[in-house]
XYZ file of C-alpha atoms in Angstrom:
516
model
C -1.614 -29.045 -9.780
C -2.390 -28.875 -6.049
C -2.142 -25.090 -6.284
C -4.796 -24.895 -8.980
C -6.965 -27.335 -7.036
C -6.738 -25.045 -4.011
C -7.507 -22.040 -6.221
C -10.622 -23.755 -7.621
C -11.705 -24.413 -4.059
C -11.222 -20.696 -3.373
C -13.376 -19.804 -6.379
C -16.044 -22.187 -5.066
C -16.136 -20.096 -1.896
C -15.956 -16.650 -3.512
C -18.656 -17.360 -6.077
C -21.216 -18.027 -3.354
C -23.810 -15.201 -3.409
C -22.932 -13.730 0.000
C -19.206 -13.554 -0.812
C -19.863 -12.044 -4.232
C -21.855 -9.398 -2.371
C -18.890 -8.793 -0.036
C -16.616 -8.373 -3.063
C -19.040 -5.962 -4.769
C -19.413 -3.880 -1.591
C -15.638 -3.782 -1.133
C -14.763 -2.594 -4.631
C -17.612 -0.055 -4.609
C -16.631 1.413 -1.224
C -12.970 1.409 -2.168
C -13.589 3.172 -5.468
C -15.994 5.673 -3.896
C -13.578 6.734 -1.142
C -10.443 6.328 -3.286
C -11.786 8.664 -5.957
C -12.003 11.527 -3.445
C -9.210 14.093 -3.930
C -6.101 13.644 -1.791
C -7.156 10.267 -0.406
C -5.037 7.189 -1.156
C -5.415 3.458 -0.451
C -3.922 3.602 3.056
C -6.304 6.357 4.179
C -9.221 4.537 2.547
C -8.466 1.279 4.327
C -7.767 3.034 7.634
C -11.086 4.834 7.384
C -13.052 1.672 6.604
C -11.053 -0.659 8.879
C -13.334 -0.187 11.935
C -16.352 -1.069 9.780
C -14.994 -4.571 9.159
C -14.593 -5.228 12.895
C -18.347 -5.557 13.324
C -18.423 -8.514 10.929
C -18.268 -12.060 12.266
C -17.167 -13.792 9.067
C -13.386 -13.425 8.516
C -13.551 -14.808 4.962
C -16.162 -12.281 3.896
C -14.311 -9.509 5.712
C -11.021 -10.154 3.924
C -12.763 -10.499 0.562
C -14.323 -7.094 1.154
C -11.026 -5.733 2.441
C -9.136 -6.818 -0.685
C -11.871 -5.190 -2.756
C -11.466 -1.963 -0.788
C -7.712 -1.995 -1.484
C -8.119 -2.646 -5.203
C -10.973 -0.151 -5.499
C -8.974 2.590 -3.780
C -6.093 2.068 -6.203
C -8.469 2.268 -9.174
C -10.113 5.390 -7.753
C -6.754 7.095 -7.303
C -6.168 7.128 -11.055
C -9.415 9.067 -11.561
C -8.338 11.990 -9.354
C -4.851 11.933 -10.885
C -6.213 12.215 -14.428
C -9.154 14.562 -13.948
C -7.887 16.754 -11.080
C -4.099 16.331 -11.243
C -4.328 15.438 -7.528
C -2.725 12.045 -6.822
C -4.152 10.410 -3.707
C -0.753 8.807 -3.027
C 2.754 9.043 -4.421
C 2.397 5.909 -6.563
C -0.127 7.821 -8.705
C 2.165 10.785 -9.376
C 3.575 9.195 -12.538
C 0.033 8.618 -13.818
C -0.885 12.244 -13.172
C 2.043 13.554 -15.240
C 0.653 12.294 -18.550
C -2.947 11.507 -17.582
C -3.848 15.083 -16.688
C -2.277 16.384 -19.884
C -4.324 13.863 -21.875
C -7.465 15.089 -20.119
C -6.622 18.731 -20.926
C -6.250 17.759 -24.595
C -9.751 16.246 -24.606
C -8.622 12.637 -24.162
C -9.798 12.038 -20.591
C -11.786 8.940 -21.585
C -8.790 7.342 -23.266
C -6.587 8.066 -20.234
C -9.138 6.604 -17.833
C -9.666 3.590 -20.087
C -5.990 2.709 -20.466
C -5.577 3.092 -16.691
C -8.555 0.832 -15.937
C -7.797 -1.833 -18.547
C -4.082 -1.762 -17.715
C -4.896 -2.213 -14.041
C -7.126 -5.164 -14.924
C -4.444 -6.814 -17.054
C -1.693 -6.227 -14.490
C -3.886 -7.265 -11.578
C -4.882 -10.521 -13.271
C -1.343 -11.494 -14.306
C 0.194 -10.544 -10.960
C -2.529 -12.435 -9.082
C -1.682 -15.498 -11.163
C 1.970 -15.069 -10.132
C 0.855 -14.738 -6.507
C -1.090 -17.981 -6.902
C 1.962 -19.806 -8.216
C 4.589 -18.457 -5.812
C 2.784 -17.894 -2.500
C 2.612 -21.488 -1.297
C 6.220 -22.418 -2.264
C 7.488 -19.314 -0.452
C 5.388 -20.241 2.591
C 6.841 -23.762 2.543
C 10.347 -22.314 2.394
C 9.562 -19.968 5.278
C 8.774 -22.882 7.592
C 12.545 -23.279 8.022
C 12.809 -19.762 9.515
C 13.844 -19.536 13.158
C 13.448 -16.760 15.705
C 16.748 -15.114 14.703
C 15.656 -15.118 11.038
C 12.348 -13.444 11.854
C 14.153 -10.792 13.898
C 16.491 -10.047 10.974
C 13.598 -10.066 8.471
C 11.538 -7.625 10.540
C 14.595 -5.393 10.964
C 15.196 -5.495 7.203
C 11.609 -4.493 6.417
C 11.678 -1.550 8.841
C 15.135 -0.274 7.905
C 14.573 -0.631 4.152
C 11.320 1.338 4.256
C 12.875 3.952 6.557
C 15.949 4.403 4.354
C 14.180 4.665 1.012
C 11.130 6.843 1.747
C 11.411 10.560 2.293
C 14.301 12.905 1.671
C 16.049 12.514 5.021
C 17.323 9.339 6.659
C 17.331 11.105 10.039
C 13.654 12.009 9.708
C 12.862 8.458 8.697
C 14.658 7.083 11.756
C 12.799 9.512 14.021
C 9.510 8.294 12.530
C 10.589 4.685 13.085
C 11.497 5.394 16.726
C 8.066 6.958 17.253
C 6.436 3.813 15.878
C 8.599 1.578 18.086
C 7.632 3.652 21.128
C 3.911 3.355 20.342
C 4.283 -0.389 19.825
C 5.991 -0.901 23.212
C 3.281 0.816 25.274
C 1.506 -1.637 27.595
C 2.443 -4.848 29.392
C 5.675 -6.653 28.505
C 4.694 -9.982 26.938
C 7.482 -11.894 28.717
C 7.672 -10.247 32.158
C 4.214 -8.674 32.526
C 5.709 -5.330 33.584
C 3.966 -2.115 32.554
C 5.883 0.015 30.047
C 5.157 3.657 29.173
C 1.650 3.415 30.619
C 2.201 6.461 32.924
C -0.051 4.893 35.548
C -3.057 4.855 33.201
C -5.093 1.653 33.269
C -6.315 2.300 29.730
C -2.749 1.980 28.423
C -1.946 -1.349 30.093
C -3.352 -3.138 27.047
C -1.264 -0.913 24.797
C -2.387 1.471 22.092
C -4.643 -0.349 19.670
C -3.140 -0.567 16.181
C -6.464 0.653 14.786
C -6.118 3.821 16.876
C -2.627 4.443 15.485
C -3.664 3.744 11.896
C -6.839 5.844 11.976
C -5.014 8.622 13.839
C -2.119 8.868 11.386
C -4.056 8.365 8.166
C -7.764 9.100 8.531
C -7.290 12.007 10.987
C -3.741 13.275 10.375
C -3.912 12.967 6.589
C -7.362 14.566 6.452
C -6.182 17.522 8.548
C -3.178 17.914 6.264
C -5.213 17.761 3.056
C -7.848 20.097 4.492
C -5.131 22.617 5.397
C -4.159 22.713 1.720
C -7.683 23.097 0.295
C -6.909 26.433 -1.324
C -3.932 24.913 -3.152
C -5.845 21.932 -4.497
C -7.522 22.343 -7.888
C -11.303 22.387 -7.700
C -12.012 22.339 -11.416
C -12.687 18.825 -12.658
C -11.647 18.279 -16.260
C -14.889 17.420 -18.106
C -15.274 14.154 -19.996
C -15.503 14.527 -23.722
C -18.424 12.858 -25.553
C -18.011 9.121 -26.024
C -16.009 8.345 -29.128
C -15.412 5.287 -31.235
C -13.169 2.377 -30.516
C -13.509 -0.558 -28.170
C -13.425 0.419 -24.497
C -12.922 4.135 -25.405
C -9.554 3.269 -26.965
C -8.836 3.552 -30.681
C -6.853 0.893 -32.521
C -3.735 3.066 -32.229
C -4.314 3.478 -28.465
C -4.534 -0.300 -28.044
C -1.355 -0.736 -30.079
C 0.521 1.798 -27.924
C -0.835 0.512 -24.593
C -0.597 -3.274 -24.505
C 3.198 -3.481 -24.354
C 3.479 -0.922 -21.510
C 0.812 -2.898 -19.635
C 2.929 -6.059 -19.792
C 6.207 -4.256 -19.030
C 4.634 -2.445 -16.083
C 3.380 -5.764 -14.720
C 6.845 -7.321 -15.047
C 8.359 -4.435 -13.057
C 5.619 -3.987 -10.450
C 5.198 -7.511 -9.102
C 8.796 -8.258 -8.014
C 9.307 -4.778 -6.561
C 6.103 -5.094 -4.557
C 7.391 -8.305 -2.989
C 10.626 -6.647 -1.794
C 10.965 -4.852 1.559
C 10.371 -1.141 0.895
C 9.308 -2.064 -2.617
C 5.717 -0.918 -2.595
C 4.395 0.756 -5.718
C 6.418 3.976 -5.875
C 9.664 2.586 -7.295
C 8.122 0.439 -10.073
C 5.726 3.181 -11.225
C 8.543 5.683 -11.719
C 10.788 3.018 -13.266
C 8.003 2.116 -15.689
C 7.391 5.777 -16.581
C 11.114 6.437 -17.086
C 11.541 3.341 -19.253
C 8.520 4.143 -21.426
C 9.755 7.692 -21.874
C 13.271 6.646 -22.919
C 12.206 3.935 -25.356
C 9.282 5.802 -26.923
C 9.497 6.719 -30.601
C 7.517 9.882 -29.899
C 9.479 11.264 -26.931
C 8.324 14.792 -27.691
C 4.779 13.765 -26.732
C 5.837 12.942 -23.164
C 4.920 15.778 -20.861
C 2.025 16.668 -23.160
C -0.111 13.542 -22.747
C 1.560 10.307 -23.938
C -0.716 7.324 -23.388
C 2.282 5.059 -22.647
C 3.016 7.247 -19.612
C -0.375 6.297 -18.170
C -0.533 2.641 -19.232
C 2.849 1.545 -17.851
C 2.752 3.183 -14.375
C -0.854 2.142 -13.727
C -0.017 -1.463 -14.589
C 3.053 -1.345 -12.332
C 0.990 0.198 -9.528
C -1.593 -2.592 -9.493
C 0.913 -5.393 -10.064
C 2.833 -4.212 -7.006
C -0.230 -4.852 -4.837
C -0.176 -8.582 -5.559
C 3.577 -8.544 -4.968
C 3.021 -6.942 -1.549
C 0.749 -9.849 -0.610
C 3.563 -12.403 -1.087
C 5.633 -11.424 1.998
C 2.473 -10.450 3.895
C 0.739 -13.824 3.512
C 3.809 -16.074 3.570
C 6.029 -14.331 6.140
C 3.650 -12.035 8.000
C 5.887 -9.091 7.020
C 4.273 -5.924 5.572
C 6.459 -4.087 3.063
C 4.384 -0.897 2.900
C 2.105 1.185 5.080
C -1.012 -0.153 3.381
C 0.138 -3.741 3.869
C 0.678 -2.936 7.551
C -2.945 -1.801 7.765
C -4.027 -5.108 6.217
C -1.900 -7.001 8.746
C -3.793 -5.215 11.517
C -7.043 -6.542 10.049
C -5.692 -10.098 10.121
C -4.628 -9.722 13.741
C -8.076 -8.448 14.698
C -9.466 -11.892 13.787
C -6.587 -13.643 15.587
C -5.232 -14.762 12.226
C -1.454 -14.480 11.953
C -0.156 -14.391 8.363
C 2.990 -16.449 7.921
C 4.240 -19.910 6.960
C 1.449 -21.682 8.848
C -1.381 -19.663 7.264
C -1.714 -21.956 4.248
C -2.003 -25.006 6.535
C -4.128 -23.560 9.345
C -6.506 -21.384 7.296
C -6.406 -22.690 3.695
C -10.049 -21.815 3.014
C -9.483 -18.195 4.026
C -6.239 -17.615 2.129
C -7.372 -19.251 -1.118
C -10.718 -17.465 -0.985
C -8.783 -14.208 -0.571
C -6.566 -14.966 -3.580
C -9.554 -16.037 -5.702
C -11.378 -12.845 -4.729
C -8.596 -10.814 -6.373
C -9.537 -12.301 -9.765
C -13.214 -11.585 -9.145
C -12.494 -8.090 -7.838
C -10.538 -7.247 -10.988
C -13.527 -8.104 -13.163
C -15.938 -6.180 -10.934
C -13.699 -3.119 -10.944
C -13.417 -3.082 -14.710
C -17.207 -3.243 -14.904
C -17.488 -0.384 -12.387
C -14.866 1.954 -13.783
C -15.681 2.093 -17.481
C -19.513 2.271 -17.635
C -19.955 4.274 -14.399
C -17.172 6.799 -14.831
C -19.621 9.722 -14.947
C -20.909 8.694 -11.514
C -17.376 8.798 -10.055
C -16.825 12.213 -11.655
C -19.875 13.477 -9.754
C -18.302 12.260 -6.509
C -15.405 14.644 -7.212
C -17.866 17.538 -7.068
C -18.714 17.053 -3.369
C -17.916 20.329 -1.490
C -14.495 19.914 0.119
C -15.332 21.310 3.616
C -18.284 18.931 3.967
C -16.206 16.053 2.640
C -13.318 16.317 5.095
C -15.562 17.150 8.051
C -17.514 13.990 7.266
C -14.317 11.940 7.154
C -13.303 13.181 10.625
C -16.736 12.347 12.048
C -16.634 8.879 10.469
C -13.107 8.271 11.789
C -14.135 9.321 15.310
C -17.137 6.996 15.316
C -14.987 4.186 13.914
C -12.358 4.446 16.676
C -15.016 4.585 19.388
C -16.865 1.600 17.925
C -13.626 -0.417 17.724
C -12.328 0.425 21.221
C -15.403 1.593 23.190
C -13.124 4.107 24.919
C -13.167 7.892 24.905
C -9.497 7.914 25.969
C -8.561 5.903 22.871
C -10.453 8.449 20.745
C -8.439 11.258 22.361
C -5.237 9.298 21.770
C -6.235 8.874 18.102
C -6.662 12.639 17.749
C -3.361 13.254 19.535
C -1.641 10.875 17.099
C -3.537 12.574 14.264
C -2.145 15.983 15.231
C 1.344 14.471 15.358
C 0.708 12.949 11.920
C -0.385 16.346 10.587
C 2.869 17.997 11.661
C 4.855 15.020 10.356
C 3.300 15.487 6.915
C 3.830 19.252 7.096
C 7.537 18.867 7.903
C 7.982 15.929 5.494
C 8.477 13.148 8.031
C 7.508 9.800 6.428
C 4.473 8.017 7.878
C 5.191 4.433 6.779
C 8.037 3.830 9.307
C 5.681 4.744 12.163
C 3.164 2.085 11.141
C 5.807 -0.567 10.532
C 7.531 0.250 13.832
C 4.275 -0.016 15.779
C 3.317 -3.364 14.206
C 6.674 -5.054 13.650
C 8.453 -3.609 16.698
C 6.816 -5.856 19.315
C 7.276 -8.923 17.087
C 10.929 -8.061 16.470
C 11.567 -7.563 20.194
C 9.887 -10.873 21.045
C 11.917 -12.800 18.455
C 15.159 -11.112 19.578
C 14.614 -12.027 23.216
C 13.488 -15.538 22.278
C 16.699 -15.985 20.266
C 18.822 -14.898 23.234
C 16.984 -17.304 25.530
C 17.549 -20.231 23.143
C 21.240 -19.327 22.679
C 21.870 -18.649 26.391
C 22.579 -14.999 25.656
C 25.118 -15.680 22.895
C 24.849 -12.808 20.364
C 27.012 -14.679 17.847
C 23.935 -16.644 16.806
C 22.954 -13.667 14.618
C 26.093 -14.019 12.465
C 26.805 -17.749 12.621
C 23.455 -18.771 11.116
C 23.816 -18.163 7.330
C 20.254 -16.986 6.613
C 20.270 -14.553 9.538
C 23.673 -13.204 8.514
C 22.472 -12.667 4.913
C 19.360 -10.792 6.068
C 21.413 -8.585 8.408
C 23.811 -7.935 5.530
C 20.849 -6.769 3.446
C 19.966 -4.370 6.267
C 23.371 -2.710 5.803
C 22.834 -2.621 2.029
C 19.408 -0.991 2.508
C 21.011 1.801 4.545
C 23.680 2.374 1.876
C 21.391 2.279 -1.201
C 20.058 5.865 -0.782
C 23.640 7.145 -0.802
C 24.598 5.117 -3.892
C 24.657 8.159 -6.245
C 27.078 9.951 -3.912
C 29.274 6.852 -3.599
C 29.393 6.485 -7.398
C 30.187 10.204 -7.766
C 33.082 9.902 -5.333
C 34.458 6.824 -7.149
C 34.341 8.725 -10.454
C 36.179 11.686 -8.968
C 33.209 14.054 -8.910
C 32.002 16.066 -5.953
C 29.605 13.971 -3.815
C 27.617 17.125 -3.052
C 26.500 17.267 -6.689
C 24.788 13.866 -6.418
C 21.333 13.802 -4.873
C 20.330 11.226 -2.288
C 18.312 8.378 -3.797
C 14.806 8.484 -2.366
C 11.324 7.506 -3.406
C 7.938 8.780 -2.412
C 6.130 7.095 0.388
C 3.826 4.241 -0.563
C 0.619 4.940 1.302
């Protein structure tokens, strides 16, 4: 009952006029930028992150920030369905059936089942977040320095092992992130590290610079380099038909079960290290395809193939917030960007967040319910407006993004050198994308690396340099054991093939797309 009392207090904050305005601005900005072709939630948040730094109210900022995240995820389904251009890998499953539905003259139904499914999944998963966040935070108060070291290591290794096609490339990306995170003064000794005699680097490389460089600049350069390969023809919307919410009675009957199943898959996977939204969306699509009575329709525009993955995609977002708010551990690149926003206001997510900043955290959770309603109101009636956004000339669009990113970095750091560093990181990010190096490990390494190092050294100080503390404490040992499991999971198909007497070379490495 205390949880619901805290939630009502959060609603009392969010429903104030100024915070409702923050929520409306957030979902509108998020949808507007997220609907642009080739742009996913991480790029959207990275692009708009410097804007939030000029705000003095952290509650309003995080309400707007959550709206940006939700809006970008909603907008991604529009480009997947109408352009067959997923803004991020979690929308690939939606594009498979959604684009085929649009080509068959059922674009409205595809957009409607995506929007309503996202609303249903977002509401249910936010309710689960409400129920589980505080108990998990209470449990996390028993964590010690060694546990936090092992947890950070688990998050980084799990993401590195499961995204991309090559473990070696993932580890190289992680090492790059760790290097960027270690630039500046050592927190314990005060010695300069990797500053190369430059005063500007003594404070380290701002996380905003890294995020904007990799996503807003690097991703934009990569997408712009592929302009000729991207489809420019937007599938037109058919005239409005009958049915409630653009869905016929048969569409509702075929959609509501996939919505619930997608929610059940998305939330727990989002809460796991390296979970994100990629794994549950493809699991949901695969399950719907195998259990469907009309399997022949899959690949030609089955509405279940849009409803399930979109529900799983949005449910995973609330799941991602569980470890982020309760442990301070991001499990995806986008969550890492959100963690950077918290740190900008000197707010550290973790076990103490619910005690030190209860008004902020419960207002944030309550805003997710409000944002879901606002997004449903934006996506269905105003869909023609978002289709017009897709018609912006591509050269002007991406040039504008680069200008906005440059101004954002300069406004956040007030340093030309930091702007140059952002562009240098952006060029590195461009080549990483071109040669299929995953981006998420870089972000997690840069953010979690310094925290992991600090907790490791703190553990050694408390144990007088005894490394056995990492295996004698049960929780730490379990987390380190999960690190080993995370490294082995991608090679599970080959291990199974060898046990069954088949050639391991015939089994592909288990990998999932990167959750931006």
